[in-house]
Coordinates of N, CA, C and O in Angstrom, one line a residue:
V690 N 83.7 114.6 103.5 CA 84.7 115.2 104.8 C 85.8 115.0 104.6 O 87.0 115.5 104.2
M691 N 85.6 113.4 104.0 CA 87.3 113.2 103.9 C 87.5 113.5 101.9 O 88.9 113.9 102.3
P692 N 87.1 114.0 101.2 CA 87.9 115.0 100.1 C 88.6 115.7 100.2 O 89.2 116.0 100.1
M693 N 87.3 117.1 101.6 CA 88.3 117.9 101.8 C 89.0 117.0 102.9 O 90.4 118.2 102.7
L694 N 89.3 116.8 103.6 CA 90.5 116.5 104.7 C 91.9 116.0 103.6 O 92.7 116.1 103.7
R695 N 91.5 115.0 102.5 CA 92.5 114.4 101.5 C 92.9 116.4 100.6 O 94.0 116.0 100.7
K696 N 92.4 116.7 100.3 CA 92.7 117.9 99.7 C 93.9 118.9 100.3 O 94.9 119.4 99.7
A697 N 93.4 118.7 101.6 CA 94.7 119.5 102.8 C 95.4 119.1 103.0 O 96.6 119.1 104.4
H698 N 95.8 117.6 102.3 CA 96.6 116.8 103.4 C 96.9 116.3 105.0 O 97.7 116.1 105.1
Q699 N 95.5 116.2 105.5 CA 95.4 116.0 106.7 C 94.9 114.5 106.9 O 94.3 114.0 107.4
W700 N 96.3 113.9 106.8 CA 96.7 112.2 107.0 C 96.5 112.0 108.1 O 95.1 111.0 107.9
A701 N 96.4 112.4 110.0 CA 96.5 112.2 110.9 C 94.5 112.4 111.0 O 94.3 111.2 111.4
A702 N 94.3 113.4 110.2 CA 92.7 113.3 110.5 C 91.7 112.3 109.9 O 90.9 111.6 110.2
I703 N 92.2 111.9 108.5 CA 91.8 111.1 107.6 C 91.8 109.4 108.5 O 90.7 109.1 108.6
I704 N 92.6 109.8 109.0 CA 92.5 107.8 110.0 C 91.7 107.7 111.4 O 91.2 107.2 111.5
K705 N 92.2 109.4 111.4 CA 90.2 109.5 113.0 C 89.4 109.4 112.4 O 89.0 108.3 112.8
T706 N 89.3 109.6 111.2 CA 87.8 109.9 111.0 C 87.0 109.2 110.8 O 86.2 108.1 110.1
S707 N 87.8 108.3 110.0 CA 88.0 106.7 108.9 C 87.7 105.9 110.5 O 86.5 105.0 110.7
D708 N 88.3 106.1 111.2 CA 88.0 105.2 112.9 C 87.3 105.3 113.5 O 86.0 104.5 113.3
K709 N 86.8 106.5 113.8 CA 85.3 107.2 114.1 C 84.4 106.7 113.2 O 83.2 106.3 114.0
A710 N 84.0 106.7 112.1 CA 83.0 105.8 111.4 C 82.9 104.6 111.4 O 82.0 104.3 111.3
R711 N 84.3 103.7 112.3 CA 83.6 102.7 111.6 C 82.9 102.4 113.0 O 82.5 100.8 113.3
E712 N 83.8 103.0 114.0 CA 83.5 103.2 115.4 C 81.9 103.1 115.5 O 80.6 102.5 116.1
V713 N 81.1 103.9 114.8 CA 79.9 104.7 114.7 C 79.3 103.8 114.3 O 77.8 103.3 114.7
A714 N 79.3 102.6 113.0 CA 78.7 101.8 112.4 C 79.4 100.8 113.3 O 78.4 99.5 112.5
G715 N 78.8 100.2 114.7 CA 79.3 99.4 115.1 C 80.6 98.2 114.7 O 80.2 96.8 114.4
G716 N 81.6 99.1 114.7 CA 82.6 97.8 114.4 C 83.0 97.8 112.7 O 83.9 97.0 112.8
V717 N 81.7 98.0 111.9 CA 82.1 97.0 110.2 C 82.5 98.6 109.7 O 82.1 99.6 110.2
W718 N 82.9 98.8 109.0 CA 83.1 99.7 107.2 C 81.8 99.4 106.3 O 81.0 98.9 106.0
A719 N 81.0 101.2 106.8 CA 79.7 101.5 105.9 C 79.8 101.2 104.3 O 78.8 101.4 103.9
D720 N 81.5 101.7 104.2 CA 81.6 101.5 103.0 C 83.0 101.0 102.5 O 83.7 101.6 103.2
H721 N 83.0 100.9 101.3 CA 84.3 100.7 100.8 C 85.9 101.7 101.0 O 87.3 101.2 101.3
T722 N 85.1 102.8 100.5 CA 86.2 103.7 100.7 C 86.3 104.1 101.4 O 87.7 104.9 101.5
L723 N 85.9 104.3 103.4 CA 86.6 104.1 104.2 C 88.0 103.9 104.7 O 89.0 104.3 104.7
P724 N 88.0 102.5 104.2 CA 89.3 102.0 105.1 C 90.3 102.1 103.6 O 91.8 101.9 103.8
Y725 N 90.5 101.8 102.4 CA 90.5 102.3 101.3 C 91.2 104.1 101.7 O 92.4 104.3 101.3
M726 N 90.9 105.2 102.1 CA 91.0 106.1 102.5 C 92.1 106.3 103.3 O 92.7 107.0 103.6
K727 N 91.7 105.2 104.4 CA 92.4 105.4 106.0 C 93.8 104.5 105.2 O 95.1 105.2 105.7
G728 N 94.0 103.6 104.4 CA 95.5 103.2 104.0 C 96.1 103.9 103.0 O 97.2 103.9 102.8
M729 N 95.3 104.9 102.1 CA 96.4 105.6 101.6 C 96.7 107.0 102.3 O 97.6 107.4 102.4
A730 N 96.2 107.2 103.6 CA 96.9 107.6 104.1 C 98.0 107.5 105.2 O 99.0 108.2 105.1
F731 N 98.0 106.2 105.5 CA 99.0 105.9 106.0 C 100.1 106.0 104.1 O 101.0 105.7 105.0
Q732 N 99.5 105.4 103.7 CA 100.8 105.3 102.6 C 101.3 106.6 103.0 O 102.9 107.2 102.5
Y733 N 100.9 107.7 102.2 CA 101.3 109.2 102.4 C 101.9 109.5 103.8 O 103.0 110.0 103.9
L734 N 101.6 108.9 105.1 CA 102.5 109.2 106.3 C 104.1 108.0 106.4 O 104.2 108.1 107.2
G735 N 104.0 107.2 105.2 CA 105.3 106.4 104.9 C 104.8 105.3 105.7 O 106.0 104.5 106.5
R736 N 103.3 104.7 106.0 CA 103.6 103.4 107.2 C 102.5 102.2 106.1 O 101.6 102.1 106.3
P737 N 103.3 102.1 105.2 CA 103.1 100.4 104.1 C 102.3 99.5 104.7 O 101.4 99.0 104.0
S738 N 103.1 99.1 105.8 CA 101.9 97.6 106.3 C 101.6 98.3 106.5 O 99.7 97.3 106.7
E739 N 100.4 99.5 107.3 CA 99.5 99.2 108.3 C 98.4 99.9 106.8 O 97.1 99.6 106.7
A740 N 99.1 100.8 105.8 CA 98.4 100.8 105.0 C 97.5 99.7 103.7 O 96.4 98.8 103.5
A741 N 98.6 98.3 103.8 CA 98.3 97.0 103.5 C 97.2 96.5 103.8 O 96.4 95.8 103.5
A742 N 97.1 96.8 105.4 CA 95.8 96.4 105.9 C 94.5 97.2 105.7 O 93.8 96.3 105.4
C743 N 94.9 98.1 105.4 CA 93.4 98.7 105.1 C 93.0 98.4 103.9 O 92.0 97.9 103.4
F744 N 94.0 98.4 102.8 CA 93.6 98.0 101.7 C 92.8 96.8 101.4 O 92.0 96.2 100.6
E745 N 93.6 96.2 102.0 CA 93.4 94.6 102.0 C 91.6 94.4 102.7 O 91.0 93.9 102.6
E746 N 91.3 95.3 103.6 CA 89.9 95.3 104.4 C 88.9 95.8 102.9 O 87.7 95.6 103.5
A747 N 89.8 96.9 102.3 CA 88.8 97.6 101.2 C 88.2 96.6 100.2 O 87.2 96.3 99.9
V748 N 89.3 95.5 100.1 CA 88.9 94.4 99.3 C 87.9 93.3 99.7 O 87.4 92.7 99.2
V749 N 88.1 93.3 101.1 CA 87.2 92.0 101.8 C 85.4 92.7 101.6 O 84.5 92.2 101.3
V750 N 85.5 94.2 102.0 CA 84.5 94.8 101.6 C 83.4 94.9 100.7 O 82.6 94.6 100.3
N751 N 84.7 95.1 99.7 CA 84.3 95.4 97.8 C 85.1 94.0 97.6 O 86.2 94.9 96.8
P752 N 85.2 93.5 97.1 CA 85.7 92.6 96.6 C 86.5 93.1 94.9 O 87.1 92.6 94.5
G753 N 85.3 93.9 94.1 CA 85.5 94.2 93.5 C 85.8 95.6 93.1 O 86.5 96.1 91.9
F754 N 86.6 96.2 93.5 CA 87.1 97.2 94.2 C 89.1 97.3 94.0 O 89.5 97.3 94.6
H755 N 89.2 97.3 92.3 CA 90.1 97.2 92.0 C 91.6 98.3 92.2 O 92.5 97.9 92.5
Q756 N 91.0 99.1 92.7 CA 92.2 100.4 93.3 C 92.6 99.7 94.0 O 93.9 99.9 94.2
A757 N 91.5 98.9 95.5 CA 92.6 98.3 96.7 C 93.6 97.7 95.9 O 94.2 97.6 96.7
Y758 N 93.0 96.6 95.1 CA 94.8 95.8 94.7 C 95.5 96.7 94.6 O 96.4 95.7 94.9
V759 N 95.8 97.3 93.2 CA 96.8 98.1 92.9 C 97.6 98.4 94.4 O 98.9 98.6 94.1
E760 N 96.8 99.5 94.9 CA 97.3 100.1 96.1 C 98.4 99.2 97.0 O 98.9 99.5 97.3
Y761 N 97.0 97.9 97.3 CA 98.1 96.8 97.9 C 99.2 96.5 97.9 O 100.2 96.4 98.5
D762 N 99.3 96.8 96.2 CA 100.2 95.6 95.6 C 101.7 97.1 95.6 O 102.8 96.1 95.7
K763 N 101.2 98.6 95.5 CA 102.1 99.3 95.8 C 102.6 98.7 97.3 O 104.3 99.4 97.8
A764 N 101.6 98.7 97.9 CA 102.6 99.0 99.6 C 103.1 97.8 99.6 O 104.3 97.5 100.8
M765 N 102.9 96.7 99.2 CA 103.8 95.1 99.8 C 104.7 95.5 99.0 O 105.8 94.7 99.6
I766 N 105.1 95.9 97.7 CA 106.5 96.1 97.2 C 107.2 97.0 97.6 O 108.4 96.5 97.8
V767 N 106.9 97.9 98.2 CA 108.0 98.6 98.9 C 107.9 97.8 100.6 O 109.1 97.7 101.2
L768 N 107.7 96.7 101.3 CA 107.8 96.1 102.3 C 108.3 94.4 101.6 O 108.9 94.1 102.5
R769 N 108.3 94.3 100.2 CA 109.6 93.1 99.4 C 108.4 92.3 99.7 O 109.3 91.4 99.8
D770 N 107.3 92.2 100.0 CA 106.2 90.7 99.7 C 105.6 90.0 98.4 O 104.6 90.7 98.7
F771 N 106.5 89.8 98.3 CA 106.4 89.2 96.6 C 105.5 89.0 96.7 O 104.3 88.4 96.1
D772 N 104.8 87.4 98.2 CA 104.5 86.7 97.8 C 102.9 86.8 98.0 O 101.9 87.0 97.7
A773 N 102.6 87.9 99.2 CA 101.4 88.9 99.8 C 101.2 89.3 97.6 O 99.7 89.3 98.1
C774 N 101.8 90.1 97.3 CA 101.3 90.7 96.1 C 100.6 89.6 94.8 O 100.0 89.9 94.3
R775 N 101.3 88.1 95.1 CA 101.2 87.4 94.6 C 99.9 86.9 94.3 O 98.6 86.5 94.5
R776 N 99.9 86.4 96.1 CA 98.5 85.9 96.9 C 97.2 86.8 95.9 O 96.2 87.0 96.1
M777 N 97.2 88.6 96.7 CA 96.5 89.0 96.3 C 96.0 89.6 94.4 O 94.7 89.7 94.8
A778 N 96.8 89.4 94.0 CA 96.4 89.6 92.1 C 95.6 88.5 92.0 O 94.4 87.9 90.7
Q779 N 96.0 87.4 92.7 CA 94.8 86.0 92.6 C 93.8 86.6 92.8 O 92.7 85.1 92.1
K780 N 93.6 86.9 94.3 CA 92.2 87.2 94.7 C 91.6 88.4 93.6 O 90.2 87.2 92.9
L781 N 92.4 88.7 92.7 CA 91.5 89.8 91.9 C 91.2 89.0 90.4 O 90.2 88.7 89.8
V782 N 91.8 87.9 89.9 CA 92.1 87.0 89.1 C 90.4 86.1 89.8 O 89.3 86.0 88.9
D783 N 90.5 85.8 90.6 CA 89.0 84.6 90.9 C 88.2 85.3 91.4 O 87.2 84.9 91.0
H784 N 88.3 86.8 91.4 CA 86.5 87.7 91.4 C 86.2 88.0 90.2 O 85.1 88.2 89.9
G785 N 87.4 87.5 89.3 CA 86.4 87.6 87.9 C 87.7 89.2 87.1 O 86.9 89.3 85.9
G786 N 88.3 89.8 87.8 CA 89.1 90.6 86.8 C 90.9 90.3 86.7 O 90.8 89.0 86.7
H787 N 91.2 91.2 85.9 CA 92.2 90.8 85.0 C 93.9 91.5 85.8 O 93.4 93.5 86.7
W788 N 94.9 91.6 86.5 CA 95.7 92.1 86.7 C 96.7 92.3 85.7 O 97.1 92.1 85.0
V789 N 97.5 93.8 86.2 CA 98.4 94.8 85.4 C 99.5 94.7 86.6 O 99.3 95.1 87.9
N790 N 101.0 94.4 87.1 CA 101.5 94.3 87.4 C 102.2 95.6 87.6 O 102.1 96.8 86.7
C791 N 103.1 96.1 88.2 CA 103.4 97.3 88.9 C 104.1 98.1 87.8 O 104.2 99.7 87.2
W792 N 105.5 97.4 86.7 CA 105.2 97.5 85.8 C 104.8 97.9 84.5 O 105.3 98.9 83.8
Q793 N 103.6 97.6 84.4 CA 103.0 97.9 83.6 C 101.8 98.8 83.7 O 101.5 99.5 82.9
R794 N 101.9 99.1 84.4 CA 101.0 100.4 85.2 C 102.0 101.6 85.2 O 102.9 101.9 85.4
P795 N 100.7 102.7 84.5 CA 101.0 103.9 84.4 C 101.4 104.8 85.2 O 101.4 106.1 85.0
D796 N 101.6 104.7 86.4 CA 102.0 105.3 87.6 C 102.7 106.7 87.5 O 102.7 107.5 87.6

């Protein structure tokens, strides 16, 4: 369902669907892609603080989910919270990953 909603740019529906999936699962995320997709929806709606919170939840569910770190960084750069960017980058490094800052990424 989520890929269809994403292709149709139904950002509000993605947020509702993600929330419903979490509710059905007893208040926990069944998969790390659910908070990630919710975060992407918030990002597209221009709500970076909500997006960052979702990306952070995706990292909690799956600490190896590198793209969630990258999207978190993008959201926090918009908010100009560079300390939060540095802390999240350190979490990735602590988990065994490597960090590429926003000026090195080919976005």
